[in-house]
Every structure is written in structure tokens, then in C-alpha cells.
């Protein structure tokens, strides 16, 4: 029995990851485009979740959009209501007798996976294999649970729980959280009810528990994110909690009504699951603006700058879709580059103005750059563990190389700022020609940094060639500037002699950048 449950969870995981990796970018586009109205957002949530077989995955996608400001709270919560309905429709499909399809799905999936090299087809094959495993596991659970009907211990246990629906609901919620799949638990309860092991009132309480447990993983996953992301998962959890609390006292009245619709116990379980989520969605979608206003009071936006230093675009839900995850990492790398630009431009300003306090303040920016580098590196490492194609592997290497260079530039610029602060504190003064040459070299290097970031994002060949040519020009300019400084030393210029060591260190560090 435990092996069959494990097979069910693995089948759901294969469907989720196969669809997510192969079609995740398209599904995210559907979520992003279906926001013009609450009904469209609801339908988008239904469709995406039926394909992903995971309302948690949909919740993380929607929360990431909301956290990035791409999605308002009202349509985001409408998508989540649709996602809850989507899982019930998947349960409806799996409640049908589709056992004959299992061998066919497994055969087609394995043949596709072995005979094609295109990632999208291989991931589609993975999803087909997962569907076959789900159907196979459900058959094993049904047959494996038959001896349990004659077990006094099992029957006594479920009889005791039948008298404590609240405890049964909470235990099932805990199991659902541990399994990270409300669909799997509902299908398991359906199988037990169909085998006559679980009485119907208890099965209904367990379905409510599965619905409650299904909202826990998204809530925990967004605890460290911004208020906009947390409003989505907390709001959806509140819908389920209120709905379950209102319905729990009346569960004993529902079995006759469900039996009038369909006499099969398994069908009664999934019909109740669907009816509960339809009722919650139908009632809550009408009051979403009021709910959002309440959530905004409970979870107000952070003050400006409160969380500006952490990573902003590394979307956890995109890791299983490498092409989307790499885009997120590239956006964060550009943000890292912006901090490097702030440090580099600040160096020239502090050198001109002789402001040691400003230089010291800018040196702290290197800690932000180091933190972003670590976040991006770990994020990219997790993406690399997915099934990636050759182009995605190349992009992973590019992002790691680019961010490593940015981190090195941050360290070098920190040295430059330290030299600037040292010059200001000692009231050292560069010659007018020397300072002008440093500013000219610095300006060219700053322009090259901007060009490098453009090449990183666009992969434009002509821009890359210009970047290589500029590197040669800057090298020649640095040699000329060094020669000019040495000539001023030979002339015995006092300011050049006084600042010579600092001057040469600055030229060395600018050349390294």
C-alpha cells in the first residue's frame, strides 16, 4: 500500500515536472495574459493547474508575478480560486475507470522519451509516463486496500476518527502538507471510500483536510517574500479555512445529497471535493476587492528600501522551467551590474570632490554585490540540476562567468574607493592633467561596462566585436596615460610626485576592470 502511494506521488511529480519543464514558459504566459477580468483569471487558473497537476506550482507562479508587480492582487486571487477548481477537475478525471489506458500511456511515453532528443518532446513523454503511473498506482491502491476491509484494527481506527471530524481533518491536512499534494490525498481518500474502508462522513472531513493541507506549502514558500506575494497565498489559505470551518459542522447531512447525485462512494468523494471548491470560488470571487483591502491592512507594503538589498527576480517557481529560470537569473545579474555601476561612478565623483565619507559609504555596496552573487550562483546551480539542453547549458555558463566578473569588479572598485578616501584624508592633490586622464579612462571603462551588459542580454555579435575593439583601445590608452604620468615625474612636478603611488594603483585597478 505504501509503495502504491509512493508511486502515485511520483507519477504526479513526473506530470508536474514534465509539463513545467516542457511548457512552463507558455503556461506562465497564459497566467500573465489572462488577467483582464476576474472570470478570465479564474479560467486561466483552471487550465494551468489541470496541466501542471499542482495548485502549489500555480500558486508560486502567481505569487512571483504579484511580488514583481506584474499582477494585481484581485486577479491573482482569482487565478488561485481557479487553480483550486483545476485540481478537482483532475480528480474527476482520475476517478473514472481508466486503468486500461495505463499500459498504453507508459508504452507511448517510454518510446517517445527514448526516440527523441528534443527537450519539449522528452518532457511531454515524461508527463505521459507520469499519467500512466498515476493510473497504475490507483489500481494497486484499490486492490491493495481490499484486505483492509476485514481488518478489525483498521476499521476500529477509522470508526474512532469518524466520531472526531475535526481531528480527522487536521490529521489529513498534516499528511497533505507532508505529501505536498492535495490531489494525491484526495485520490487516496477516494480509493479508501470506494473500497468501503472509510465511512462517507469521515471521507468528507478528510477531503476538507486535504484542501487545508494543500495551502500550507505555498504559504511557507512565500514567507520570506514581499507583502504582495504573501497576500496571494495567505488570501487563498483564508478562503479554504473559512469554507472548511463553515462546512465542517454540517458534514453529516451531506452523504444523502451526494448519494442522490451518484451512488458510487468514490464518485461522491470527488463530487464533494469539486462542489466545495466551486462554492468557495463562486462566493469569494464576488468579494475579492474587499478581501484585498483587508489583506493590504494586515500585510502592508514594505517601506522603500526595506528589502532592496536582497535578490528581487530569482523566482523559485521558475527553477523547474530552465528557460524561464535563466531569464530570471539574467535579470538579477543586470541588477547586480547596476550596483557595480553605482560604485564605479561614485569612485570618480569622490575622487573629484575629495569626499572620504561618501567613498566609505559606497564601499558598503560591495557587500550587496557579494550577496547577489551568492544568490545567483546558488539559483543557477539548482537550475543546472534540471534537464537542460545545450543552449541552456551555454547560458548557465555565460551567467556564471558574467556574475563572477561583476563580483571581481566590485572588489576592485572597493579598492579604488579606498584609494579615493585615502587621497581625500591626506589632502593629496592630483595634477590637472593626471586627474583629467584618470577621468577619461574611467569614462571609457564605464561605457564599456554598459556595453558588456547589453551584449550579455542581447548576444549581439556586432556589439560584442565593438566591445573587443574597445578593450584594445582602452589598453593602449592606459599605456599612454601611464607614460604621461612618468613624463610628469621626470619633469619634477610636485603634485605628480606626491600622488605617484596612488596614481599608479588607480591606473592598475582601472586596467584590471
PDB file of N, CA and C in Angstrom, residues 12 21 38 64 94 219 237 257 345 412 424 494 502:
ATOM      1  N   UNK A  12       2.493  11.900 -10.040  1.00  0.00           N
ATOM      2  CA  UNK A  12       2.078  13.307 -10.033  1.00  0.00           C
ATOM      3  C   UNK A  12       3.278  14.228 -10.210  1.00  0.00           C
ATOM      4  N   UNK A  21       8.627  21.768 -17.213  1.00  0.00           N
ATOM      5  CA  UNK A  21       9.884  21.973 -17.935  1.00  0.00           C
ATOM      6  C   UNK A  21       9.661  22.134 -19.433  1.00  0.00           C
ATOM      7  N   UNK A  38     -11.820  39.098 -13.744  1.00  0.00           N
ATOM      8  CA  UNK A  38     -11.795  38.001 -12.780  1.00  0.00           C
ATOM      9  C   UNK A  38     -12.201  36.663 -13.396  1.00  0.00           C
ATOM     10  N   UNK A  64       4.864  34.940  -7.511  1.00  0.00           N
ATOM     11  CA  UNK A  64       6.056  35.605  -8.058  1.00  0.00           C
ATOM     12  C   UNK A  64       5.658  36.773  -8.953  1.00  0.00           C
ATOM     13  N   UNK A  94      -9.430  11.332 -12.874  1.00  0.00           N
ATOM     14  CA  UNK A  94      -8.783  10.134 -12.332  1.00  0.00           C
ATOM     15  C   UNK A  94      -9.764   9.225 -11.587  1.00  0.00           C
ATOM     16  N   UNK A 219       2.112  28.896   1.347  1.00  0.00           N
ATOM     17  CA  UNK A 219       2.246  29.889   2.415  1.00  0.00           C
ATOM     18  C   UNK A 219       3.672  29.889   2.964  1.00  0.00           C
ATOM     19  N   UNK A 237      -5.375  30.778   1.414  1.00  0.00           N
ATOM     20  CA  UNK A 237      -5.486  29.946   2.618  1.00  0.00           C
ATOM     21  C   UNK A 237      -6.696  30.363   3.454  1.00  0.00           C
ATOM     22  N   UNK A 257     -27.352  13.671   0.131  1.00  0.00           N
ATOM     23  CA  UNK A 257     -27.408  14.544  -1.041  1.00  0.00           C
ATOM     24  C   UNK A 257     -26.426  14.085  -2.111  1.00  0.00           C
ATOM     25  N   UNK A 345      30.806  54.707 -10.759  1.00  0.00           N
ATOM     26  CA  UNK A 345      30.572  56.139 -10.986  1.00  0.00           C
ATOM     27  C   UNK A 345      30.825  56.936  -9.712  1.00  0.00           C
ATOM     28  N   UNK A 412      37.402  45.152  -6.970  1.00  0.00           N
ATOM     29  CA  UNK A 412      38.405  46.101  -7.463  1.00  0.00           C
ATOM     30  C   UNK A 412      37.953  47.534  -7.206  1.00  0.00           C
ATOM     31  N   UNK A 424      41.716  61.710  -0.118  1.00  0.00           N
ATOM     32  CA  UNK A 424      40.980  62.831   0.473  1.00  0.00           C
ATOM     33  C   UNK A 424      41.432  63.101   1.902  1.00  0.00           C
ATOM     34  N   UNK A 494      55.605  68.579  -8.519  1.00  0.00           N
ATOM     35  CA  UNK A 494      55.409  68.205  -7.106  1.00  0.00           C
ATOM     36  C   UNK A 494      54.142  67.373  -6.871  1.00  0.00           C
ATOM     37  N   UNK A 502      49.604  56.397  -5.437  1.00  0.00           N
ATOM     38  CA  UNK A 502      48.150  56.253  -5.557  1.00  0.00           C
ATOM     39  C   UNK A 502      47.737  56.282  -7.023  1.00  0.00           C
TER      40      UNK A 502
END
